[in-house]
Short mmCIF file of C-alpha atoms in Angstrom, two decimals:
data_model
loop_
_atom_site.label_atom_id
_atom_site.label_comp_id
_atom_site.label_asym_id
_atom_site.label_seq_id
_atom_site.Cartn_x
_atom_site.Cartn_y
_atom_site.Cartn_z
CA UNK A 203 -53.35 5.00 166.32
CA UNK A 204 -52.95 6.16 169.91
CA UNK A 205 -55.74 5.26 172.33
CA UNK A 206 -56.26 4.65 176.02
CA UNK A 207 -58.76 1.85 175.31
CA UNK A 208 -56.73 -1.35 175.28
CA UNK A 209 -57.41 -4.98 176.21
CA UNK A 210 -55.75 -6.21 179.41
CA UNK A 211 -52.12 -7.32 179.01
CA UNK A 212 -51.49 -10.82 180.35
CA UNK A 213 -48.90 -13.59 180.11
CA UNK A 214 -49.00 -16.10 177.28
CA UNK A 215 -50.46 -18.90 179.41
CA UNK A 216 -53.38 -16.73 180.54
CA UNK A 217 -53.97 -15.51 176.98
CA UNK A 218 -54.00 -19.08 175.67
CA UNK A 219 -56.48 -20.16 178.35
CA UNK A 220 -58.83 -17.29 177.52
CA UNK A 221 -58.51 -18.00 173.79
CA UNK A 222 -59.28 -21.69 174.31
CA UNK A 223 -62.44 -20.79 176.24
CA UNK A 224 -63.56 -18.53 173.42
CA UNK A 225 -62.62 -21.17 170.83
CA UNK A 226 -64.98 -23.63 172.48
CA UNK A 227 -67.85 -21.20 171.94
CA UNK A 228 -66.74 -20.50 168.36
CA UNK A 229 -66.66 -24.23 167.56
CA UNK A 230 -70.10 -24.67 169.11
CA UNK A 231 -71.40 -21.82 166.95
CA UNK A 232 -69.91 -23.48 163.86
CA UNK A 233 -71.67 -26.75 164.66
CA UNK A 234 -74.93 -24.85 165.23
CA UNK A 235 -74.56 -23.16 161.83
CA UNK A 236 -74.03 -26.62 160.29
CA UNK A 237 -77.25 -27.79 161.94
CA UNK A 238 -79.11 -24.71 160.70
CA UNK A 239 -77.86 -25.35 157.16
CA UNK A 240 -79.03 -28.96 157.43
CA UNK A 241 -82.49 -27.75 158.47
CA UNK A 242 -82.47 -25.26 155.60
CA UNK A 243 -81.82 -28.09 153.16
CA UNK A 244 -84.92 -29.82 154.51
CA UNK A 245 -87.27 -26.86 154.13
CA UNK A 246 -90.35 -27.35 151.95
CA UNK A 247 -90.83 -25.04 148.97
CA UNK A 248 -93.61 -23.19 147.20
CA UNK A 249 -94.26 -23.14 143.45
CA UNK A 250 -94.21 -19.74 141.76
CA UNK A 251 -96.11 -18.50 138.72
CA UNK A 252 -94.38 -17.72 135.42
CA UNK A 253 -93.02 -14.21 136.06
CA UNK A 254 -91.50 -12.04 133.36
CA UNK A 255 -88.82 -9.55 134.42
CA UNK A 256 -86.61 -7.26 132.38
CA UNK A 257 -82.92 -7.68 131.77
CA UNK A 258 -80.19 -6.05 129.76
CA UNK A 259 -81.48 -7.69 126.59
CA UNK A 260 -85.19 -7.11 127.23
CA UNK A 261 -88.01 -9.11 128.83
CA UNK A 262 -86.95 -12.41 130.35
CA UNK A 263 -88.84 -15.14 132.16
CA UNK A 264 -87.81 -15.93 135.71
CA UNK A 265 -87.07 -19.52 134.68
CA UNK A 266 -84.58 -18.21 132.10
CA UNK A 267 -82.70 -16.09 134.65
CA UNK A 268 -81.38 -19.40 136.01
CA UNK A 269 -79.34 -19.61 132.77
CA UNK A 270 -79.89 -23.39 132.57
CA UNK A 271 -78.86 -23.92 136.18
CA UNK A 272 -81.20 -25.46 138.77
CA UNK A 273 -80.45 -23.02 141.64
CA UNK A 274 -80.71 -19.24 141.87
CA UNK A 275 -79.92 -16.71 144.60
CA UNK A 276 -81.54 -13.29 144.22
CA UNK A 277 -80.57 -10.16 146.11
CA UNK A 278 -83.54 -7.79 146.04
CA UNK A 279 -81.84 -4.39 145.94
CA UNK A 280 -83.73 -1.45 147.46
CA UNK A 281 -84.68 1.28 144.99
CA UNK A 282 -85.65 4.91 145.50
CA UNK A 283 -87.36 6.43 142.44
CA UNK A 284 -85.69 9.48 140.87
CA UNK A 285 -82.65 9.28 143.16
CA UNK A 286 -79.09 9.32 141.84
CA UNK A 287 -77.73 7.33 144.80
CA UNK A 288 -79.51 4.20 145.91
CA UNK A 289 -79.36 2.40 149.27
CA UNK A 290 -75.81 2.57 150.61
CA UNK A 291 -76.19 -0.70 152.47
CA UNK A 292 -77.37 -2.55 149.36
CA UNK A 293 -74.72 -0.89 147.22
CA UNK A 294 -71.94 -1.75 149.63
CA UNK A 295 -73.17 -5.27 150.29
CA UNK A 296 -73.35 -6.24 146.61
CA UNK A 297 -70.10 -4.44 145.72
CA UNK A 298 -68.11 -7.26 147.34
CA UNK A 299 -69.37 -9.95 144.94
CA UNK A 300 -66.95 -9.62 142.03
CA UNK A 301 -66.04 -13.24 141.39
CA UNK A 302 -69.07 -15.49 141.31
CA UNK A 303 -67.94 -18.07 138.76
CA UNK A 304 -67.32 -20.57 141.56
CA UNK A 305 -71.10 -20.98 141.78
CA UNK A 306 -70.99 -22.73 138.41
CA UNK A 307 -69.49 -25.73 140.19
CA UNK A 308 -72.60 -25.85 142.38
CA UNK A 309 -75.08 -25.40 139.52
CA UNK A 310 -76.13 -22.00 140.85
CA UNK A 311 -76.30 -18.34 139.94
CA UNK A 312 -76.44 -15.12 142.04
CA UNK A 313 -78.13 -12.03 140.59
CA UNK A 314 -79.66 -8.69 141.61
CA UNK A 315 -83.34 -7.85 141.10
CA UNK A 316 -84.57 -4.34 141.81
CA UNK A 317 -87.80 -2.38 141.55
CA UNK A 318 -86.03 0.28 139.49
CA UNK A 319 -86.68 0.53 135.72
CA UNK A 320 -84.11 -1.55 133.89
CA UNK A 321 -82.42 1.35 132.08
CA UNK A 322 -81.98 3.24 135.36
CA UNK A 323 -80.87 0.08 137.17
CA UNK A 324 -78.20 -0.69 134.57
CA UNK A 325 -76.98 2.91 134.63
CA UNK A 326 -76.66 2.69 138.41
CA UNK A 327 -74.83 -0.61 138.09
CA UNK A 328 -72.22 1.10 135.91
CA UNK A 329 -72.10 4.18 138.13
CA UNK A 330 -71.11 2.16 141.19
CA UNK A 331 -69.08 -0.47 139.32
CA UNK A 332 -71.25 -3.42 140.31
CA UNK A 333 -70.23 -6.71 138.68
CA UNK A 334 -73.41 -8.74 139.16
CA UNK A 335 -76.19 -9.35 136.59
CA UNK A 336 -79.14 -6.98 137.19
CA UNK A 337 -82.83 -7.46 136.45
CA UNK A 338 -85.87 -5.28 136.99
CA UNK A 339 -89.24 -6.23 138.46
CA UNK A 340 -90.67 -2.74 137.88
CA UNK A 341 -93.36 -4.14 135.60
CA UNK A 342 -93.90 -7.41 137.43
CA UNK A 343 -95.40 -8.42 140.80
CA UNK A 344 -92.39 -10.69 141.38
CA UNK A 345 -90.65 -8.34 143.86
CA UNK A 346 -93.75 -7.77 145.95
CA UNK A 347 -94.54 -11.49 145.94
CA UNK A 348 -91.11 -12.37 147.38
CA UNK A 349 -91.22 -9.76 150.17
CA UNK A 350 -89.40 -6.97 148.32
CA UNK A 351 -92.22 -4.62 147.25
CA UNK A 352 -91.87 -1.12 145.75
CA UNK A 353 -90.56 1.29 148.38
CA UNK A 354 -89.83 -1.72 150.57
CA UNK A 355 -86.65 -3.09 152.05
CA UNK A 356 -83.99 -5.41 150.74
CA UNK A 357 -84.18 -9.20 150.83
CA UNK A 358 -82.44 -12.38 149.77
CA UNK A 359 -84.46 -15.13 148.13
CA UNK A 360 -83.39 -18.55 146.89
CA UNK A 361 -85.13 -20.52 144.14
CA UNK A 362 -84.97 -24.01 142.71
CA UNK A 363 -85.86 -24.87 139.11
CA UNK A 364 -87.26 -28.20 138.00
CA UNK A 365 -87.70 -28.04 134.25
CA UNK A 366 -90.06 -25.13 133.55
CA UNK A 367 -91.25 -24.89 137.14
CA UNK A 368 -89.68 -22.52 139.68
CA UNK A 369 -89.96 -22.89 143.44
CA UNK A 370 -89.10 -20.51 146.28
CA UNK A 371 -87.01 -22.30 148.91
CA UNK A 372 -85.61 -19.66 151.31
CA UNK A 373 -85.86 -16.00 152.27
CA UNK A 374 -84.23 -13.58 154.69
CA UNK A 375 -83.82 -9.86 155.24
CA UNK A 376 -82.37 -7.46 157.81
CA UNK A 377 -79.40 -8.87 159.67
CA UNK A 378 -80.15 -12.28 158.21
CA UNK A 379 -78.00 -11.21 155.25
CA UNK A 380 -74.88 -10.85 157.41
CA UNK A 381 -74.02 -14.52 156.97
CA UNK A 382 -73.54 -13.80 153.25
CA UNK A 383 -70.92 -11.07 153.65
CA UNK A 384 -67.24 -11.27 154.42
CA UNK A 385 -67.05 -7.64 155.54
CA UNK A 386 -68.63 -8.03 158.97
CA UNK A 387 -66.87 -11.36 159.50
CA UNK A 388 -63.52 -9.61 159.08
CA UNK A 389 -64.47 -6.53 161.09
CA UNK A 390 -65.81 -8.64 163.96
CA UNK A 391 -62.35 -10.23 164.32
CA UNK A 392 -60.83 -6.85 165.17
CA UNK A 393 -60.30 -5.91 168.83
CA UNK A 394 -62.56 -2.87 168.45
CA UNK A 395 -65.17 -4.65 166.27
CA UNK A 396 -67.66 -2.58 164.32
CA UNK A 397 -67.35 0.34 166.75
CA UNK A 398 -71.12 0.94 166.69
CA UNK A 399 -73.00 2.16 169.73
CA UNK A 400 -75.36 -0.83 169.92
CA UNK A 401 -72.55 -3.33 170.35
CA UNK A 402 -71.56 -4.84 173.69
CA UNK A 403 -68.03 -3.51 174.05
CA UNK A 404 -65.76 -2.90 177.06
CA UNK A 405 -65.82 0.47 178.78
CA UNK A 406 -63.85 3.08 176.84
CA UNK A 407 -63.94 1.24 173.51
CA UNK A 408 -64.33 3.57 170.49
CA UNK A 409 -67.95 3.66 169.38
CA UNK A 410 -69.68 5.63 166.64
CA UNK A 411 -73.29 6.04 165.53
CA UNK A 412 -74.65 2.98 163.77
CA UNK A 413 -73.84 2.94 160.01
CA UNK A 414 -71.50 5.94 160.31
CA UNK A 415 -68.42 3.93 159.30
CA UNK A 416 -70.10 2.21 156.37
CA UNK A 417 -69.06 3.17 152.84
CA UNK A 418 -71.85 5.12 151.15
CA UNK A 419 -72.98 4.73 147.54
CA UNK A 420 -70.83 7.69 146.46
CA UNK A 421 -67.80 6.10 148.13
CA UNK A 422 -68.42 2.85 146.27
CA UNK A 423 -68.81 4.72 142.99
CA UNK A 424 -65.59 6.64 143.57
CA UNK A 425 -63.70 3.41 144.26
CA UNK A 426 -65.19 1.12 141.61
CA UNK A 427 -67.55 2.98 139.29
CA UNK A 428 -67.14 4.00 135.68
CA UNK A 429 -66.01 7.63 135.35
CA UNK A 430 -68.61 10.01 133.98
CA UNK A 431 -71.59 7.69 134.40
#
């Protein structure tokens, strides 16, 4: 790619000095993230009622979605009724999670819950080639109660099971989900970054409208989905 927007060219000693200064900030950020995680582990929790959702094999209690594990992460996927293509951000975000068996070693599971009817949700899962387990809260107040109501936004919620009791331990939405994705972490390493207009970039850096470089739902389906679905 030919461009006039380039970082300054310096000698190796100057480059190393600038890198070391940045590395100090990166290491400080890592330690801060460790401290945040420690605080997260000390959060209190709230007990939930006995919700019943719907899965591929029919109605299922929330406690059974844990699949005998004590910990559960739920991505609340946005849903637009009667639409063929659902939220591109949600579709792209969840498309990256194709190998989740490592969570077994941590007694945890990661699933998708959406407001869409289960038959439509499972059809969409196949259409875009999603590999995660899907459940529907279309006939349950569960989604609304964990800050993912009908016609609402996406969210991530974490739950802990103690026997037959389920507790909500953590929640985030918006850019709070970025810590869960490898896509932005990789893109942010690049000299030009995400190339979105809101970012603080040097003069002349390529910038595009926000979201314009993201893969849409149709792109995800074309790359990973089942033909003809």
